[in-house]
PDB file of C-alpha atoms in Angstrom:
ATOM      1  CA  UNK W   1      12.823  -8.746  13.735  1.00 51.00           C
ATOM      2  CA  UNK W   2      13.417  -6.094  16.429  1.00 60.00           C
ATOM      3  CA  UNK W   3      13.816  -3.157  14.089  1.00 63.00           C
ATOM      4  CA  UNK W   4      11.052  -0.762  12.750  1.00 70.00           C
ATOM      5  CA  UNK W   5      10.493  -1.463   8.965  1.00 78.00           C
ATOM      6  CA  UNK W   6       7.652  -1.212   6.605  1.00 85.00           C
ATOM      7  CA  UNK W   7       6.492  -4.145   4.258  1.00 86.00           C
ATOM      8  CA  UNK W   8       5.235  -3.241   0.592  1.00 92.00           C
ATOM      9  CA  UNK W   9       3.426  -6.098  -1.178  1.00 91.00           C
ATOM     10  CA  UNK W  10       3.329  -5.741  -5.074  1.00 91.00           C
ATOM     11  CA  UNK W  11       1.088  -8.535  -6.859  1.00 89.00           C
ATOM     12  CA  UNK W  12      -1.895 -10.816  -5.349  1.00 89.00           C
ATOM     13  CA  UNK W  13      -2.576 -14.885  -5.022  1.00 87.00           C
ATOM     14  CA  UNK W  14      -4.158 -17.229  -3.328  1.00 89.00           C
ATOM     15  CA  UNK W  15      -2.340 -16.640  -0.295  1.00 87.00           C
ATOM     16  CA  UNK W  16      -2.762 -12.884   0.294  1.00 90.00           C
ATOM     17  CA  UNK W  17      -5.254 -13.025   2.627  1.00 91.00           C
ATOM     18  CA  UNK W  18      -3.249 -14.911   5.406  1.00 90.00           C
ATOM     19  CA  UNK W  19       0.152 -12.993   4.284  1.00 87.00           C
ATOM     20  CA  UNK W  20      -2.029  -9.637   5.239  1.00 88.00           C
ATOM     21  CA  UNK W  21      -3.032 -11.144   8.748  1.00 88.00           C
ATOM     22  CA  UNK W  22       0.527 -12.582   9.190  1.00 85.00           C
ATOM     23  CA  UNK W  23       2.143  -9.026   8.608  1.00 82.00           C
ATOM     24  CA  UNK W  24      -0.430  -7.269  11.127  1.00 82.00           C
ATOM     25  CA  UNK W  25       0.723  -9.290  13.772  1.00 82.00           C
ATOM     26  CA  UNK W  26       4.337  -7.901  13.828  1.00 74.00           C
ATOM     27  CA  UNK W  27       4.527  -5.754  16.280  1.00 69.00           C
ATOM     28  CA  UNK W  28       7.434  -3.455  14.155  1.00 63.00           C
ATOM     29  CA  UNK W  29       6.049  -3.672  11.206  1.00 65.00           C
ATOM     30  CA  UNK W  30       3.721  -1.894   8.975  1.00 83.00           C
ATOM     31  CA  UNK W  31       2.600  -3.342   5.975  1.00 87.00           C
ATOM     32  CA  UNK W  32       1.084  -1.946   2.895  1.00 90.00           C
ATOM     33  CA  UNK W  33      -0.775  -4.188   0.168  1.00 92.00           C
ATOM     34  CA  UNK W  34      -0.631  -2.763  -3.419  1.00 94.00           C
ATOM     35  CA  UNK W  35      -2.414  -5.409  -5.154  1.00 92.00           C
ATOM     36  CA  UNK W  36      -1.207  -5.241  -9.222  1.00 94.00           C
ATOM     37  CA  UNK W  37       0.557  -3.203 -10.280  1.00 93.00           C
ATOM     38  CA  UNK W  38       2.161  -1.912 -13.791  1.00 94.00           C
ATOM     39  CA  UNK W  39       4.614   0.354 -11.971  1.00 95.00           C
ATOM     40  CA  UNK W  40       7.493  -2.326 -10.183  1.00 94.00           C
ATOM     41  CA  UNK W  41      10.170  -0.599 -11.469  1.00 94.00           C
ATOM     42  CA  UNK W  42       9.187   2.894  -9.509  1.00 95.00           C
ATOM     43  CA  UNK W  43       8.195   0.603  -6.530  1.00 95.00           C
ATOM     44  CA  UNK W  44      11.647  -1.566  -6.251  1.00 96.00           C
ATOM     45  CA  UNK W  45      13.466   2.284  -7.121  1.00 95.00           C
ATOM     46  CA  UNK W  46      12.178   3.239  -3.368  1.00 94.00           C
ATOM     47  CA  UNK W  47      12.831  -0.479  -2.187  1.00 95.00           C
ATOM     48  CA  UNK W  48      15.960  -1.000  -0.024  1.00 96.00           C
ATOM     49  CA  UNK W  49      15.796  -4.932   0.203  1.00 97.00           C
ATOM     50  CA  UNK W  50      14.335  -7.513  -2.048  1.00 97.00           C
ATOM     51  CA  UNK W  51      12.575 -10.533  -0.389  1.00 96.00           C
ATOM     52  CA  UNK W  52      11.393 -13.180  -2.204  1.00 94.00           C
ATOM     53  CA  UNK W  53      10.109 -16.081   0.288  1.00 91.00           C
ATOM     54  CA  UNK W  54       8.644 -19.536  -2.223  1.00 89.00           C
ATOM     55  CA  UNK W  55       9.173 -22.944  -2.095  1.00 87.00           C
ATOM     56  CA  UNK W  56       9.216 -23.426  -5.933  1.00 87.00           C
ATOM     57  CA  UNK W  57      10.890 -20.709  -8.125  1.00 85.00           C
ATOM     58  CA  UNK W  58      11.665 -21.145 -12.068  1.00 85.00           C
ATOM     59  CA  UNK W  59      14.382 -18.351 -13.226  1.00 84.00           C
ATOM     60  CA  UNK W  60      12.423 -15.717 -11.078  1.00 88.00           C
ATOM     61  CA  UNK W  61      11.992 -12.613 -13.195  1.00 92.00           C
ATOM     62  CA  UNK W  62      11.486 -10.692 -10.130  1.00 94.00           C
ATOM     63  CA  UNK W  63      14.485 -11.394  -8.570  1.00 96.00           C
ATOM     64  CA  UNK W  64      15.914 -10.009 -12.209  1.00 95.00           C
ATOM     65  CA  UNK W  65      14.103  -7.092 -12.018  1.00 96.00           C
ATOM     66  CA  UNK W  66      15.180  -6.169  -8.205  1.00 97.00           C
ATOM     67  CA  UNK W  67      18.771  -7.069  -9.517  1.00 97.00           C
ATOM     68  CA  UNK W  68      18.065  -3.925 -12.230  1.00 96.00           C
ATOM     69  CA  UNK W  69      16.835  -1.659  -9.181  1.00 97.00           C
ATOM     70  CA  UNK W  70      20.237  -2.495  -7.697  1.00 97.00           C
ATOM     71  CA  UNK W  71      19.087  -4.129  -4.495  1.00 98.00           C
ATOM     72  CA  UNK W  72      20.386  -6.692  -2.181  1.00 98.00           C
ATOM     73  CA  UNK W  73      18.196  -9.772  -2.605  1.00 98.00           C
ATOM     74  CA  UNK W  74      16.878 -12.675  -0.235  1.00 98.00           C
ATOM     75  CA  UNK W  75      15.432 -15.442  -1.545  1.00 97.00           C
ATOM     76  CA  UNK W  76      14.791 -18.775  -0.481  1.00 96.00           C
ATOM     77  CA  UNK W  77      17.090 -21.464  -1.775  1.00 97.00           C
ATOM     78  CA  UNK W  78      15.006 -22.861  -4.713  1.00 96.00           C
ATOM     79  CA  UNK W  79      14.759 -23.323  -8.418  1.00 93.00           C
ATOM     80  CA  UNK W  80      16.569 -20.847 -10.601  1.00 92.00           C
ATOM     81  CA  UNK W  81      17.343 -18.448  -7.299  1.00 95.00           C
ATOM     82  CA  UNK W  82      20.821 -19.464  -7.429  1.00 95.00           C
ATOM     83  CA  UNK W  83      21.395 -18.525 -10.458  1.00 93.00           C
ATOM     84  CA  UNK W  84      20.687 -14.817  -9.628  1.00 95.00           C
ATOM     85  CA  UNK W  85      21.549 -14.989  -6.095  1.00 97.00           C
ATOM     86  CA  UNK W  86      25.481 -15.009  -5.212  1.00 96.00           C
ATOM     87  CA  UNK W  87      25.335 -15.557  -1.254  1.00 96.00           C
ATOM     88  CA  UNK W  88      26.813 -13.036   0.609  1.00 96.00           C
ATOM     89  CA  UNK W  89      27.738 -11.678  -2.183  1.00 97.00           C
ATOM     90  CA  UNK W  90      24.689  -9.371  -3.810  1.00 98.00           C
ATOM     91  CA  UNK W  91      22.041 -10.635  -0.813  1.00 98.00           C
ATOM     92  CA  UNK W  92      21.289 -14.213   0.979  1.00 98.00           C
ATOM     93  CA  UNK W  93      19.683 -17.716  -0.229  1.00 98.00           C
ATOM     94  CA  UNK W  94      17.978 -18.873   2.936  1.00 98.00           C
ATOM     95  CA  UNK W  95      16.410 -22.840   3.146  1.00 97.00           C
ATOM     96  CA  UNK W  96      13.142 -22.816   1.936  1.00 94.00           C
ATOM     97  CA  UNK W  97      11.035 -22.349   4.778  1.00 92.00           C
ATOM     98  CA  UNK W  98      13.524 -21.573   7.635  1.00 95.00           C
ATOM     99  CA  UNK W  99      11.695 -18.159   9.119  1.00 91.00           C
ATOM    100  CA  UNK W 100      14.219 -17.888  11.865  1.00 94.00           C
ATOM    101  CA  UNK W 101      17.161 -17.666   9.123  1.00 96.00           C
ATOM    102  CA  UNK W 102      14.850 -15.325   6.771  1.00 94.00           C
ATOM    103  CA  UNK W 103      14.440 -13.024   9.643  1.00 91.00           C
ATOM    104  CA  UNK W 104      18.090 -12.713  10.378  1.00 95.00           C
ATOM    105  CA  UNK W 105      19.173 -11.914   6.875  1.00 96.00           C
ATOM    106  CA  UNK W 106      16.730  -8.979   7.022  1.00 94.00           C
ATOM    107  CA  UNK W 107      17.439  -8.262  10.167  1.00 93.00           C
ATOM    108  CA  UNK W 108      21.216  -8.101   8.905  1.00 96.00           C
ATOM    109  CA  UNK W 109      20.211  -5.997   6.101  1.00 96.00           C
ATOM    110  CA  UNK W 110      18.058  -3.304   7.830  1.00 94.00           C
ATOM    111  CA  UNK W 111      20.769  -2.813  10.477  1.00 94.00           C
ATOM    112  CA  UNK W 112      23.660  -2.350   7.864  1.00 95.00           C
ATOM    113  CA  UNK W 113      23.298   0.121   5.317  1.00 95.00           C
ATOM    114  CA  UNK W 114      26.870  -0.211   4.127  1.00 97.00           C
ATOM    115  CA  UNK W 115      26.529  -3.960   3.145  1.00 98.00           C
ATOM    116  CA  UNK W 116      23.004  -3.150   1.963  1.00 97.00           C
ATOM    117  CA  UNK W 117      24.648  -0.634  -0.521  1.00 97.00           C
ATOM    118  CA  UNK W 118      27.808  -2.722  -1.586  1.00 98.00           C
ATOM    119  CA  UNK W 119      24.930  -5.861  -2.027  1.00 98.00           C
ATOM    120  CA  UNK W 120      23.017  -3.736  -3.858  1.00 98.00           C
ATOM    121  CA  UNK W 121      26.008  -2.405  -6.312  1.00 98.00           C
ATOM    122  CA  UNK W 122      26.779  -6.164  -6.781  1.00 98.00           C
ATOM    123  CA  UNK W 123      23.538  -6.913  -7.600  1.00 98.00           C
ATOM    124  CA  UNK W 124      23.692  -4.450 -10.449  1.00 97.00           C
ATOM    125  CA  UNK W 125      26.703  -5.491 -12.406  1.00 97.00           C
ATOM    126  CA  UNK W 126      25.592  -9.104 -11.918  1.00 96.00           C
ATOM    127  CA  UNK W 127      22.513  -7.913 -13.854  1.00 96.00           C
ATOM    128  CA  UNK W 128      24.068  -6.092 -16.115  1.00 94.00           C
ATOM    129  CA  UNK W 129      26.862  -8.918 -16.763  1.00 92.00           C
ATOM    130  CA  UNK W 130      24.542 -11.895 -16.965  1.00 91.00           C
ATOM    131  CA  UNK W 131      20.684 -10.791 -17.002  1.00 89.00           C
ATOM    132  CA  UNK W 132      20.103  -7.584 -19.837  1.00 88.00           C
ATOM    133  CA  UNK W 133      17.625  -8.449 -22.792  1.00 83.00           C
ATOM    134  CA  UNK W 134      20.896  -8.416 -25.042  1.00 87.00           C
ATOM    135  CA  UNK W 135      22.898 -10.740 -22.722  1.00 83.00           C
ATOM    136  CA  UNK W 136      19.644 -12.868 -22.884  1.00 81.00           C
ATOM    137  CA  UNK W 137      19.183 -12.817 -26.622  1.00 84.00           C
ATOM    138  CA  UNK W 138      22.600 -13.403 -27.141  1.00 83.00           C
ATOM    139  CA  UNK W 139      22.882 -16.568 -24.868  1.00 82.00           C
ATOM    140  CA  UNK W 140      19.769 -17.948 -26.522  1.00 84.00           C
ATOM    141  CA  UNK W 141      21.224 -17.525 -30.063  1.00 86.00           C
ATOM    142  CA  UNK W 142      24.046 -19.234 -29.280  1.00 85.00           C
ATOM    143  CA  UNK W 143      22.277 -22.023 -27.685  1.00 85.00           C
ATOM    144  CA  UNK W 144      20.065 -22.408 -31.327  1.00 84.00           C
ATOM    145  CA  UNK W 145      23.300 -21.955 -33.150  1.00 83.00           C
ATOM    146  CA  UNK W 146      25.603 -24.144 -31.085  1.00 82.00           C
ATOM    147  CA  UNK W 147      22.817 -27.081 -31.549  1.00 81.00           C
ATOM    148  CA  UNK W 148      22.248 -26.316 -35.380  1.00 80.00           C
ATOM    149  CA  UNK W 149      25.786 -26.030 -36.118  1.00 72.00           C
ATOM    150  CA  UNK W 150      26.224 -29.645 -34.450  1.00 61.00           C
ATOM    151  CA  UNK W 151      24.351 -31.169 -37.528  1.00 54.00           C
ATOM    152  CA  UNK W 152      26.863 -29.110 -39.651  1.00 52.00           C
ATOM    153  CA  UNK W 153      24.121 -26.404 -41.022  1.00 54.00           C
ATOM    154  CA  UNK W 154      24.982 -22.906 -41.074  1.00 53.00           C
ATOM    155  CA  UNK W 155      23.092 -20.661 -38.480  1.00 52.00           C
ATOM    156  CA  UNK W 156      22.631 -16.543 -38.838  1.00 56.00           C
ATOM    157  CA  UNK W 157      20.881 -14.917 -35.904  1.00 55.00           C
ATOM    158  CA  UNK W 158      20.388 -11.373 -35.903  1.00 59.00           C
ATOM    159  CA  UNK W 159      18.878  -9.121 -33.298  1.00 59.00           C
ATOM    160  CA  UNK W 160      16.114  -6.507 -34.760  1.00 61.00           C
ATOM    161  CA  UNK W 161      15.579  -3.244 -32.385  1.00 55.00           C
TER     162      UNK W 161
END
């Protein structure tokens, strides 16, 4: 990546300790470790791009919470990423393990703050279309009463705030 950015590392794992050596070798980057943190929403607020790099991903929670932030996301192509990640539409699904692609999309990003911001906006009304506790609630109650109603019993699901 040939532009100046700076890397901010939320969480910990088993793998830390070679991501930290990894990011001091690039040359235009500086890197900051926060270790765990309660505070992600505050810390994707001054985020401007979402990365998340795995090789197995369930629905990934984080990429639902960077989605709230309103941030263009890059993920790699994996699990449940899909189903938050439109590509090229709110950020990029890159093959799973393909550096040279995952440094081009955020290479992409950094250099264009208009597509960054129109990713970003995207991002937000997918979340709040698809991804919202009540969205979620509601989906699951009709899952329970779609499958209860099959065996012809009645089903009443109510939301308590």
């Amino acid at each position: 990546i040939k532009q100046d950015f700076e890397l901010v590392f939320a969480g910990s794992g088993p793998s830390l300790e070679a991501v930290r050596q990894l990011a001091q070798s690039l040359p235009a980057a500086r890197a900051e470790f926060l270790g765990d943190r309660s505070d992600i929403a505050q810390i994707l607020a001054d985020a401007s791009i979402f990365v998340l790099s795995t090789n197995w991903e369930g629905l990934p929670v984080s990429i639902v919470e960077a989605m709230r932030a309103g941030l263009p996301v890059i993920a790699s192509n994996v699990g449940g990423n899909s189903e938050c990640v439109r590509n090229g539409e709110n950020g990029y699904l890159v093959p799973p393990g393909d550096e040279a692609e995952l440094a081009r999309r955020i290479e992409e990003l950094i250099a264009a703050p208009e597509l960054r911001a129109q990713m970003g906006l995207n991002s937000r009304r997918s979340y709040e279309r698809n991804f919202t506790v009540e969205m979620m609630v509601a989906k699951t109650a009709q899952v329970y009463t779609d499958a209860i109603g099959r065996d012809g019993a009645a089903a009443v699901v109510t939301q308590q705030q």
